[in-house]
Coordinates of C-alpha atoms in Angstrom, one line a residue:
Chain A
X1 CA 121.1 83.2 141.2
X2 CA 119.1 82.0 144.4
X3 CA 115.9 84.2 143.7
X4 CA 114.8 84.7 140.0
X5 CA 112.9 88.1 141.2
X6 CA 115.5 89.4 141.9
X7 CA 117.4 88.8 138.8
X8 CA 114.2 90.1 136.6
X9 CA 114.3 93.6 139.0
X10 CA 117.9 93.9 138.3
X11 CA 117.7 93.6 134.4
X12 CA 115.0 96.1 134.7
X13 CA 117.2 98.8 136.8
X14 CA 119.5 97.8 134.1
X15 CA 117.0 100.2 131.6
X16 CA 116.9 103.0 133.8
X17 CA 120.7 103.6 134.3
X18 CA 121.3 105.5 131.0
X19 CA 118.2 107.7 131.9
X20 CA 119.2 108.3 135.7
X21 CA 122.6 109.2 135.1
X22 CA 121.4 111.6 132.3
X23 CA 118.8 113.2 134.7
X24 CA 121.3 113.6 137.5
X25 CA 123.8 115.2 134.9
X26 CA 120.7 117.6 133.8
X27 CA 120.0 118.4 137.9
X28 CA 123.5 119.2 138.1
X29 CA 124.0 121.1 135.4
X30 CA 121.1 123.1 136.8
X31 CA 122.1 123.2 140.1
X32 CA 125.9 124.5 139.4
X33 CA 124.4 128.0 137.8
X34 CA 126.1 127.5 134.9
X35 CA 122.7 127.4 132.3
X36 CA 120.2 130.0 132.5
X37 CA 117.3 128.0 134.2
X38 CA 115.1 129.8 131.4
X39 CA 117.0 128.2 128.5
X40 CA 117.1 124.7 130.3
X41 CA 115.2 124.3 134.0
X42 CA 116.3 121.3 136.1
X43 CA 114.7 118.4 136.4
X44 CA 112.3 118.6 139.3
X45 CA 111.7 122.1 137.9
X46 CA 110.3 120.3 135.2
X47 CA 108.6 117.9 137.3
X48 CA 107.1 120.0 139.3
X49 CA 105.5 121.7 136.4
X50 CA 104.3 119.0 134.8
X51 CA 102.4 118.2 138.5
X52 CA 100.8 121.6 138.1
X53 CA 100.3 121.1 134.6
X54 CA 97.9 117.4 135.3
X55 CA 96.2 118.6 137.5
X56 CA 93.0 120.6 138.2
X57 CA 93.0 124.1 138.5
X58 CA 90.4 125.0 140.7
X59 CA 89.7 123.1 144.6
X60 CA 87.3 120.4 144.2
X61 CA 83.5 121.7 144.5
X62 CA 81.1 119.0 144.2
X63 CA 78.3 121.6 143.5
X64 CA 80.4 122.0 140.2
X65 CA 81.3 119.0 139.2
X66 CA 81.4 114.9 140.1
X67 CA 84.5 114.4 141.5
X68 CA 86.2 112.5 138.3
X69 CA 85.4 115.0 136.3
X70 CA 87.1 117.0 138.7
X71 CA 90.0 115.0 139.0
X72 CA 90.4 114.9 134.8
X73 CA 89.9 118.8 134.8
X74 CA 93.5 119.7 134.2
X75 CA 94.9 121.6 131.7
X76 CA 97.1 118.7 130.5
X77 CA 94.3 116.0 130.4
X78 CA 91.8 118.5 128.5
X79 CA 95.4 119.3 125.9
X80 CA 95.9 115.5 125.6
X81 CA 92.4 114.5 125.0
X82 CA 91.8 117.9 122.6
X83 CA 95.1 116.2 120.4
X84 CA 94.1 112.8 120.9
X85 CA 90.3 113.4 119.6
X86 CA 92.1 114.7 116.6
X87 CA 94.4 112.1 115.9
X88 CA 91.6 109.4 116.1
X89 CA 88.5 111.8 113.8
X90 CA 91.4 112.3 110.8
X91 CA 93.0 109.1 111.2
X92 CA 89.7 107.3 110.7
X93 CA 88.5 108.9 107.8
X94 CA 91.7 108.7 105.8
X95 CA 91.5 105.3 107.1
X96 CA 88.1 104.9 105.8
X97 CA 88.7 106.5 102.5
X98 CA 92.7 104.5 102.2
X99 CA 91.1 101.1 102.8
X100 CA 88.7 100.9 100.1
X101 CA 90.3 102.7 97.8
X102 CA 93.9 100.5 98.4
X103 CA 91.7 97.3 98.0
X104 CA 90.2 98.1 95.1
X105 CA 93.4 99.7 93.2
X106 CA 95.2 96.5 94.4
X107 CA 92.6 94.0 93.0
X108 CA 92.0 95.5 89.5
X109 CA 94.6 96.7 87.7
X110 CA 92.4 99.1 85.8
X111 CA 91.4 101.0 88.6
X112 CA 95.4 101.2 89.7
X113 CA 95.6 102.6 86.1
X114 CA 93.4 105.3 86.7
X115 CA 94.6 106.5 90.4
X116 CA 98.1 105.9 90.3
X117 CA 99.6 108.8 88.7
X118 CA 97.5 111.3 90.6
X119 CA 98.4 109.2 94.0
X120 CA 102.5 108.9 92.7
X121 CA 102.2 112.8 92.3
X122 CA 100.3 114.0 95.7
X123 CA 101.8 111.4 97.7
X124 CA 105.3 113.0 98.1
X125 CA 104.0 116.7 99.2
X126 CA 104.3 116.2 103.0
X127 CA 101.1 116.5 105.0
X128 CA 102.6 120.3 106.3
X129 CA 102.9 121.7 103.3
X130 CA 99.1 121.5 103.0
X131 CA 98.9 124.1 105.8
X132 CA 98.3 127.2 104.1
X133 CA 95.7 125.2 101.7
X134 CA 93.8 123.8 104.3
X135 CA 93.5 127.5 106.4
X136 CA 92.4 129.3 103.4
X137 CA 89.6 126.5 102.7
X138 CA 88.5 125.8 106.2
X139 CA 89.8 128.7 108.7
X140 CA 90.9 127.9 111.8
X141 CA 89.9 125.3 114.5
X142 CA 89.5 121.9 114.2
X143 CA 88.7 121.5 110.4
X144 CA 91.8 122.6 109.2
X145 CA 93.8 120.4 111.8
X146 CA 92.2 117.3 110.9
X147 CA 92.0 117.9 107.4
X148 CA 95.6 117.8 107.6
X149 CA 95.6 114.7 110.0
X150 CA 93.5 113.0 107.4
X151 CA 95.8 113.5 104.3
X152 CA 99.0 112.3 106.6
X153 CA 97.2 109.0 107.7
X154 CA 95.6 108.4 104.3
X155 CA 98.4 108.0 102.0
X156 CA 100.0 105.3 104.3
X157 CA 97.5 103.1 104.9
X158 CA 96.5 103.5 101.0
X159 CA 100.4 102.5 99.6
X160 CA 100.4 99.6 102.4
X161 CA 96.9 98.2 101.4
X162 CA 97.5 98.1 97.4
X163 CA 101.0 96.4 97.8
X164 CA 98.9 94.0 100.6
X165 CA 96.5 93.2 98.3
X166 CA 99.1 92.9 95.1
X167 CA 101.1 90.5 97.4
X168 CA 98.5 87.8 98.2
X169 CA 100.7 84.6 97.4
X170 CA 99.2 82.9 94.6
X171 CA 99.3 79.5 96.5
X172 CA 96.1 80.8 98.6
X173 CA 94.2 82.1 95.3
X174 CA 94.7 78.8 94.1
X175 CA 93.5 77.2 96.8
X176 CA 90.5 78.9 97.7
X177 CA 89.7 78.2 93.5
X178 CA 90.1 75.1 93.6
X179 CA 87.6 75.1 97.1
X180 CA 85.3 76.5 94.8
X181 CA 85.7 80.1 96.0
X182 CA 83.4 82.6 94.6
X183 CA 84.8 86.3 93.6
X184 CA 83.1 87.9 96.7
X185 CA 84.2 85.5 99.3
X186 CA 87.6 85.3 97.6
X187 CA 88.1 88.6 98.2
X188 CA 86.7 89.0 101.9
X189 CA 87.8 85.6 103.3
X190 CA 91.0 85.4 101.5
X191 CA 92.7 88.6 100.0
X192 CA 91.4 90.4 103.0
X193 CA 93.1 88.8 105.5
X194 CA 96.0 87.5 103.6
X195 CA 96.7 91.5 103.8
X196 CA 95.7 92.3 107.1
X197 CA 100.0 92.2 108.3
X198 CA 100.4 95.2 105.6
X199 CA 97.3 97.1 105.9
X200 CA 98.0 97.0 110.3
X201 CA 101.4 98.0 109.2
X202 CA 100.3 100.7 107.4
X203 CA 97.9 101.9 110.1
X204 CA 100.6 101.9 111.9
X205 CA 102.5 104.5 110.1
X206 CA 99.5 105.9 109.4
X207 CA 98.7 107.0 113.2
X208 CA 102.5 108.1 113.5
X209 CA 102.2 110.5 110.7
X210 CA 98.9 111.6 112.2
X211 CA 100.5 112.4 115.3
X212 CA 103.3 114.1 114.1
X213 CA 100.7 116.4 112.1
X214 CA 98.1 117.0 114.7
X215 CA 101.5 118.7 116.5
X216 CA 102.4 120.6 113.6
X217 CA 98.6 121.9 112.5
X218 CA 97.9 122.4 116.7
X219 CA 100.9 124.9 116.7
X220 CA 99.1 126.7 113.6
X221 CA 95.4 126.6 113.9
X222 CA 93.7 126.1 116.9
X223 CA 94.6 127.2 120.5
X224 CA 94.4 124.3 122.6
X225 CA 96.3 120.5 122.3
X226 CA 99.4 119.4 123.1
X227 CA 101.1 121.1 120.2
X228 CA 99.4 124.6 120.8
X229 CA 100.3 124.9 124.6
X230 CA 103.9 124.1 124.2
X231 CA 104.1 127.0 121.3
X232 CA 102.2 128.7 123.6
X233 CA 104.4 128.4 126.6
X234 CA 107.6 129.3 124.5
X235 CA 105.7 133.0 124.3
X236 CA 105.8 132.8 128.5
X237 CA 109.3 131.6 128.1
X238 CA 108.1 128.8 130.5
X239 CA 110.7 126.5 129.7
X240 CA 109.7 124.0 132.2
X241 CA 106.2 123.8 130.9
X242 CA 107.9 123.3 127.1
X243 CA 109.5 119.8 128.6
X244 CA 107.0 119.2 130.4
X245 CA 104.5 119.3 127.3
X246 CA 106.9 117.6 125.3
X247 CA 107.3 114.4 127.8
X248 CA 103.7 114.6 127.6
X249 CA 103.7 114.2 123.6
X250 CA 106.4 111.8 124.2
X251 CA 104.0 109.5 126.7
X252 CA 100.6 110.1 124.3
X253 CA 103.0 108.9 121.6
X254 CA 104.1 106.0 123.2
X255 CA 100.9 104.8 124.5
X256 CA 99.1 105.2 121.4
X257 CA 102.1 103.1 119.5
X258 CA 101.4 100.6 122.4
X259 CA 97.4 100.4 121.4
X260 CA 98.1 99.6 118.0
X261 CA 100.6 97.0 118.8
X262 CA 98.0 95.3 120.8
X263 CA 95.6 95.8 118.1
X264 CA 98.5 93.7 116.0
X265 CA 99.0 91.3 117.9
X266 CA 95.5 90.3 118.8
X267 CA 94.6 90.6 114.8
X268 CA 97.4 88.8 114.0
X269 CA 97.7 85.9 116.3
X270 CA 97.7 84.0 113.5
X271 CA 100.6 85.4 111.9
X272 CA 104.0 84.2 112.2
X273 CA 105.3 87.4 111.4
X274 CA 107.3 86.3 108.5
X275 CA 105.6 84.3 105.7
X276 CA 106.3 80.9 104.7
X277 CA 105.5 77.5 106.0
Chain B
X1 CA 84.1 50.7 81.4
X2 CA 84.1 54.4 80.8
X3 CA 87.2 56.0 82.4
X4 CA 86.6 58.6 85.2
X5 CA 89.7 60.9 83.6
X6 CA 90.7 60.7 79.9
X7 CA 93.5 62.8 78.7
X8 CA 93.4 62.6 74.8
X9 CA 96.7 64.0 73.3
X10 CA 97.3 66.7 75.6
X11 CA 100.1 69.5 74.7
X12 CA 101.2 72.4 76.9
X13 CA 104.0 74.9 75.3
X14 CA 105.0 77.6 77.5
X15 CA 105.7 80.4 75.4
X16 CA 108.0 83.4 76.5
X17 CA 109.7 86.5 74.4
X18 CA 112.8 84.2 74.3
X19 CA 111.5 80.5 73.5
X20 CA 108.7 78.3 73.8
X21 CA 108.7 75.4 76.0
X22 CA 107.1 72.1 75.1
X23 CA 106.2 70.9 78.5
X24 CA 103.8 68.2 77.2
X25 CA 103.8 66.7 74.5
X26 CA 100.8 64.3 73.0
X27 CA 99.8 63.1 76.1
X28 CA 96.9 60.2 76.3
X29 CA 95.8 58.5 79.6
X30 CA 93.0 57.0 80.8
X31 CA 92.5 56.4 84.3
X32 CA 89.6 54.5 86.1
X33 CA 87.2 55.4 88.7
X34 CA 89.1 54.3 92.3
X35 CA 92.1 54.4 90.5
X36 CA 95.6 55.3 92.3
X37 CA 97.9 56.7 89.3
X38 CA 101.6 58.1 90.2
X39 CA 102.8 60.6 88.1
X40 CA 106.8 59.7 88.4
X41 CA 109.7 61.2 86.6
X42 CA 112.4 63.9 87.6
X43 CA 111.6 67.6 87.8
X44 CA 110.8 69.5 84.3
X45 CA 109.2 66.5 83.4
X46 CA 106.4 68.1 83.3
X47 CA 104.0 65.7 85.9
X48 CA 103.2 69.0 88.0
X49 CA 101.8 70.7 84.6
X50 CA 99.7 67.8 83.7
X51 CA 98.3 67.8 87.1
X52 CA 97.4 71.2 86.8
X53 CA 95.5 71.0 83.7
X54 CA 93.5 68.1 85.2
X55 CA 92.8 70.6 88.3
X56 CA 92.0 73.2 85.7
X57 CA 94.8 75.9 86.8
X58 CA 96.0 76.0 83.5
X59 CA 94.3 74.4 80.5
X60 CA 96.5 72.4 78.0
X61 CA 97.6 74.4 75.0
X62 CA 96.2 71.5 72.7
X63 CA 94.4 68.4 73.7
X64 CA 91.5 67.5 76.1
X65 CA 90.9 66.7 79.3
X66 CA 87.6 65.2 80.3
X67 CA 86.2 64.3 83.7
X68 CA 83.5 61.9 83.9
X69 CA 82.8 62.8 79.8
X70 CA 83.1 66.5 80.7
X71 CA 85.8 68.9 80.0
X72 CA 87.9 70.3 82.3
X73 CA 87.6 74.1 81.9
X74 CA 88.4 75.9 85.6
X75 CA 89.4 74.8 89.0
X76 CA 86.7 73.1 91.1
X77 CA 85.6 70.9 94.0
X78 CA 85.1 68.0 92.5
X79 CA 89.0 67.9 91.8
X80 CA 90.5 68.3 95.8
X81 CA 94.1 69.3 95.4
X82 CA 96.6 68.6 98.2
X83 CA 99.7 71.1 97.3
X84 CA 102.9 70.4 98.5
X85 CA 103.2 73.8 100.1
X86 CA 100.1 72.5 101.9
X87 CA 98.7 76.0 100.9
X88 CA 96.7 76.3 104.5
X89 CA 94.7 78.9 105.2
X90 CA 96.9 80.6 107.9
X91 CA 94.4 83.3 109.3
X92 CA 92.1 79.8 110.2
X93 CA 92.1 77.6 112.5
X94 CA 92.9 74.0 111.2
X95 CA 88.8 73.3 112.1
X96 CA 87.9 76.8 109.9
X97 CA 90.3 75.3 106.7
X98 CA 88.6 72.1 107.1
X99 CA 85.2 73.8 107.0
X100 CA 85.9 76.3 104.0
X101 CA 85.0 74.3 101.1
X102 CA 81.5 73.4 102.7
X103 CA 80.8 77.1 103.6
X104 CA 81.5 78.0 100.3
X105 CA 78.8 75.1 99.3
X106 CA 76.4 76.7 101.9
X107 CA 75.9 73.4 103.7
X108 CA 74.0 73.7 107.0
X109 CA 75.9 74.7 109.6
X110 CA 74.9 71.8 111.3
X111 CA 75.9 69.2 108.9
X112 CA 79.6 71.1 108.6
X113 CA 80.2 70.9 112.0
X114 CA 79.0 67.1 112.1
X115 CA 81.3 66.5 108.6
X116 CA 84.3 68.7 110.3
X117 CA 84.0 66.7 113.4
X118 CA 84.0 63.2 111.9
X119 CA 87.5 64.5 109.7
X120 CA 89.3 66.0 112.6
X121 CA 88.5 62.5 114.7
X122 CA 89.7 60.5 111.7
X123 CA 92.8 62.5 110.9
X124 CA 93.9 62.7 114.6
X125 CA 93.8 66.2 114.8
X126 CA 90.8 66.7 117.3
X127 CA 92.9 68.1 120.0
X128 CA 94.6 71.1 117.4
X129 CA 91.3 71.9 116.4
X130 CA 91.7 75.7 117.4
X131 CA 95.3 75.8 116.4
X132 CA 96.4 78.0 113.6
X133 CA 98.5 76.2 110.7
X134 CA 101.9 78.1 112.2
X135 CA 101.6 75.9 115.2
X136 CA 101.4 72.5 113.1
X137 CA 104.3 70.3 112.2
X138 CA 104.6 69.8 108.7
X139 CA 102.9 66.4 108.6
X140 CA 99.9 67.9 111.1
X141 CA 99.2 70.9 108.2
X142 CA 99.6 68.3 105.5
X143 CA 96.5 65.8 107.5
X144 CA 94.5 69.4 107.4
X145 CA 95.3 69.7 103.9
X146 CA 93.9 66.4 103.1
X147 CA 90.9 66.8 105.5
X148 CA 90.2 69.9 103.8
X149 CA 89.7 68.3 100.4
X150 CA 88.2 65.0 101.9
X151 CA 85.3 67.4 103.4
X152 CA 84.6 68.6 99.5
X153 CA 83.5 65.1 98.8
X154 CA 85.4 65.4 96.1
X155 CA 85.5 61.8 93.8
X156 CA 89.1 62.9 92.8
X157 CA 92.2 64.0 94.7
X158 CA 95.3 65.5 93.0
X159 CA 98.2 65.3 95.0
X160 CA 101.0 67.2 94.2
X161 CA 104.0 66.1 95.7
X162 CA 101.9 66.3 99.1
X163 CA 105.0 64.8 101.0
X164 CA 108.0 65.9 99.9
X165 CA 108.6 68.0 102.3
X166 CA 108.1 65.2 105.2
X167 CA 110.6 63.4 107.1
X168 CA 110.5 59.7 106.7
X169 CA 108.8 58.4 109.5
X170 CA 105.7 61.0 108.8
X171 CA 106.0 60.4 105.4
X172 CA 105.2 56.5 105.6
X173 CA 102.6 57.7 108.0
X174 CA 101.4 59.7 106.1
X175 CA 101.1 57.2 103.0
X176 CA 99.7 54.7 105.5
X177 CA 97.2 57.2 106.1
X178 CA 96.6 57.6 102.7
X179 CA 96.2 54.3 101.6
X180 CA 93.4 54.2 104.1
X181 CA 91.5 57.0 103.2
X182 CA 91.5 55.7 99.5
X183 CA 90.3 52.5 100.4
X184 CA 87.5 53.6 102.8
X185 CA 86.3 56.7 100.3
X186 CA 87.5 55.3 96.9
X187 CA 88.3 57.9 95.4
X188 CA 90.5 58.5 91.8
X189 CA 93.7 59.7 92.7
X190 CA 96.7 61.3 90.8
X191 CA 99.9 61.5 92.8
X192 CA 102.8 63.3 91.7
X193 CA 106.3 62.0 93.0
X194 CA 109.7 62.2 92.3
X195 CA 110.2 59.2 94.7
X196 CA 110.3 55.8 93.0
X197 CA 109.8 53.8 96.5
X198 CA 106.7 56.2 96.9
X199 CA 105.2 55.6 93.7
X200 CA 105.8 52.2 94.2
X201 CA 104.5 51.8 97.3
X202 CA 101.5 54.0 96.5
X203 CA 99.5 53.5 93.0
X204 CA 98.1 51.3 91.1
X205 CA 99.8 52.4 88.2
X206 CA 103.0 54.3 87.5
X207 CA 103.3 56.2 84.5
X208 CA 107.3 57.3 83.5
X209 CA 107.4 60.8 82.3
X210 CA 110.5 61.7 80.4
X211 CA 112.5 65.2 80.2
X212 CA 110.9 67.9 78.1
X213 CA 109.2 67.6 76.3
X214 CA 107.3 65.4 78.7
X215 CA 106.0 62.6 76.8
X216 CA 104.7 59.5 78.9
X217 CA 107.9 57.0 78.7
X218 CA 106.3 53.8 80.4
X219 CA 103.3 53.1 82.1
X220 CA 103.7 50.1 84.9
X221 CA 101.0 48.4 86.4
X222 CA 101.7 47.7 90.3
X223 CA 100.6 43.6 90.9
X224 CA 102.2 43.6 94.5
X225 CA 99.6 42.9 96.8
X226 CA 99.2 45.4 99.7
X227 CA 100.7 46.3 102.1
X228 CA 103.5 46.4 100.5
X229 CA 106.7 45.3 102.0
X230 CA 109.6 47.7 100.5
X231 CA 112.0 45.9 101.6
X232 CA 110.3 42.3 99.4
X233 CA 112.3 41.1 96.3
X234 CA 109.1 41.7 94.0
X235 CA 109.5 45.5 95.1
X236 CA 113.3 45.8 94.7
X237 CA 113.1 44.3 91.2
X238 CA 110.3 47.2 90.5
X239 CA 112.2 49.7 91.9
X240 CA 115.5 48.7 89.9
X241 CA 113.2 48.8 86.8
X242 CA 112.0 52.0 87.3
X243 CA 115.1 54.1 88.5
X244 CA 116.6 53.0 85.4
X245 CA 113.6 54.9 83.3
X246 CA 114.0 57.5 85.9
X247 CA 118.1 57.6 85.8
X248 CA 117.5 58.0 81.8
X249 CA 115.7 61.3 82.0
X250 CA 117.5 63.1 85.2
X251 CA 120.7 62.9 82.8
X252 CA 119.0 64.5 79.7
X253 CA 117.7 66.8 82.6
X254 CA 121.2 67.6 84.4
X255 CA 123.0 67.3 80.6
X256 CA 120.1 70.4 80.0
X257 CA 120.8 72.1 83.2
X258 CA 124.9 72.2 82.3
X259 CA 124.2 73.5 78.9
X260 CA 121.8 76.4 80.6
X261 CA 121.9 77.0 84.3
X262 CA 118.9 77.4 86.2
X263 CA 116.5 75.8 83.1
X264 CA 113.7 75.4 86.5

């Protein structure tokens, strides 16, 4: 083809024809009065709501308020950044409990002796069914819902690390011995980073689960987030505002999946993603 | 003159639930200081396993193994190994992998970056400096390899089938390279090989391992004066020598490998 631009913006349309010719069925559907537009609004209902949703709900006053803050005060942003806060809090303390308890159960075997049957025994009960526990310890609000965020990120991030750290090829131990490697900086300049891929893979998981939960515990225990306003809007019956919260999740999902995949790739540039010279 | 390895009847059994093993068996060789020794002999022969109980990965089951008088106990740095997975660091650059072994001394940063420096110039790899070892063709990660243990000062390399995995053309560049470095640093070196034209082209002295258990079956002294032409008369009439020793022990080898598939 004469211009390569052109060929690029064509492979892209190429991605959206599945999702257009889905939306245009949807705004059909709609339009033809066949579905209730309670059960399933159309499209640009949905659109529209989501508009309304982002952004702020009172006129701009600058005796109130700066004008970003003004601009961020919708109910969506303060939902997105209520989940989000959540998401991050738990998954970094079950990350910061995982991690040093994954390296140390990988490294000695006596430690994986001692926390491996209690870990093989907890680590099938799925983060939800900890609801009514974490309620009837710590009420509602926030400490419940990240309680419940931690335990989903933490068992991830723990399996990935020990089967990092229990991976290490030999070759590099014998290496960094021979070098004259000490215990210490065999562990932090070798093991460590020999099981970076895992442990990032594990994160990885880890933040999915997280976000899965904070959905779940938002619907449950507090009254604002992502999760809460959609359960919320069912109540209304504002089925737009249901969509519209859910593309929402959907987006927040996908952008925090995107984050950690730069985090990989920069942490990683090393790595040739699969192992082996 | 006292030798700078001696290896006084070394044994190694491997034992496991089924059998045991004899992978050496009464072993004794002394080898001088600025010596170049090829371990030669087909694989189960045992050559890798003597050459990791001189590196000290895993001590003779009978048998010592003394370094300048002093017994070999655990790995160290004044025994550089070159593997023949080149065993890189991949997480560093080809500079960092250099520099490991002299942060793990705690040499002045100064003096590392100075030694570093002075390796990557001599090894041609100035301009990969910041490269990871993924980026490297095989004979690049196996230069950083060498530099690696060069930069440990260590009087003695052990090389463990370090080119194996080369092409031809890097692999006599490689033993160019080699030959070089052991003539400028003189160090003691023990090369495993499987290739009689390496060996030959290589040490000083070729010692003949045969088949489990492996015993030593000849040692040859190299006279051919270097550089050695491969293609000389003097050479062929080595080489004919030798694969005949070699030829002797890959039959008891493949005769072992009908009887019980997958013996390795």
């Amino acid at each position: 083809m004469k211009y390569p631009w052109l060929k690029k913006f064509a492979e892209k349309l190429q991605g959206l024809l599945v999702p257009l010719v889905l939306l245009a069925m949807w705004q059909w559907l709609s339009s033809q009065a066949i579905v209730n537009p309670q059960i399933l609004p159309a499209p640009t209902a949905v659109l529209a709501k989501w508009w309304e949703y982002l952004s702020p709900q009172e006129a701009y006053d600058p005796a109130k308020a700066g004008y970003l803050a003004w601009l961020f005060s919708g109910e969506l942003i303060r939902d997105a950044y209520a989940s989000l806060y959540r998401v991050m809090l738990g998954f970094m303390i079950g990350a910061a409990m995982a991690l040093p308890l994954g390296l140390m159960m990988g490294a000695s075997d006596r430690i994986y002796k001692l926390f491996n049957p209690l870990i093989q025994l907890l680590r099938p009960i799925p983060p939800i069914a900890f609801i009514p526990l974490s309620i009837l310890w710590f009420g509602l609000g926030n400490p419940p819902a990240i309680f419940l965020i931690v335990i989903g990120a933490f068992f991830p991030i723990l399996m990935n690390t020990i089967a990092g750290v229990r991976n290490v090829d030999s070759i590099y131990i014998r290496a960094a011995r021979n070098l004259g490697a000490s215990q210490t900086t065999m562990f932090l300049r070798v093991i460590l980073p020999a099981a970076t891929p895992y442990i990032l893979t594990g994160a990885r998981i880890g933040v999915g689960t997280a976000f899965i939960v904070v959905i779940v515990a938002e619907m449950i225990a507090v009254n604002n987030g992502l999760g809460y306003r959609i359960l919320e809007a069912r109540e209304f019956f504002w089925s737009d505002k249901i969509i519209a919260g859910m593309f929402s999740i959907g987006l927040l999902g996908l952008a925090i999946d995107t984050g950690m995949n730069w985090l990989n790739n920069y942490l990683l540039k090393w790595h040739r993603g699969i192992e082996g010279n | 003159m006292q030798p700078h390895i001696q290896i006084t009847r070394v044994s190694k059994v491997y034992s496991s639930a089924e059998r045991n093993v004899a992978a050496l068996d009464d072993i004794n060789l002394n080898i001088a200081p600025g010596e170049f020794i090829c371990l030669l002999g087909p694989s189960g022969c045992g050559k890798s396993t003597l050459l990791n109980a001189v590196a000290g990965f895993s001590l003779p089951t009978s048998g010592s193994i003394l370094v300048d008088t002093r017994p070999v106990q655990q790995p160290g740095p004044d025994r550089g190994m070159v593997f023949q997975e080149y065993a890189l660091f991949p997480w560093m650059t080809v500079e960092k992998n250099i520099a490991f072994g002299l942060e793990i001394k705690n040499a002045p940063r100064a003096q590392i970056k100075e030694k570093v420096d002075a390796l990557l110039r001599m090894l041609n790899l100035y301009d990969f400096r910041e490269r990871y070892p993924k980026d490297l063709s095989g004979g690049m990660r196996q230069r950083v390899a060498i530099a690696r243990v060069l930069a440990l000062d260590s009087p003695i390399m052990l090389m463990d089938e370090p080119f194996g995995a080369l092409d031809s053309l890097t692999r006599r560049n490689l033993q160019d390279e080699l030959l070089r470095i052991w003539m400028e640093f003189k160090k003691t070196i023990i090369f495993v090989t499987h290739s009689i034209e390496e060996s030959i082209y290589l040490a000083d002295r070729i010692v003949v391992m045969t088949y489990r258990p492996g015993k030593i079956k000849k040692d040859v002294s190299v006279v051919i004066p270097r550089p050695r032409d491969p293609s000389s008369a003097e050479f062929n009439d080595l080489k004919k020598e030798l694969a005949l020793l070699v030829m002797e022990e890959q039959d008891r080898h493949l005769r072992d490998e009908i009887k019980e598939p997958s013996a390795d």
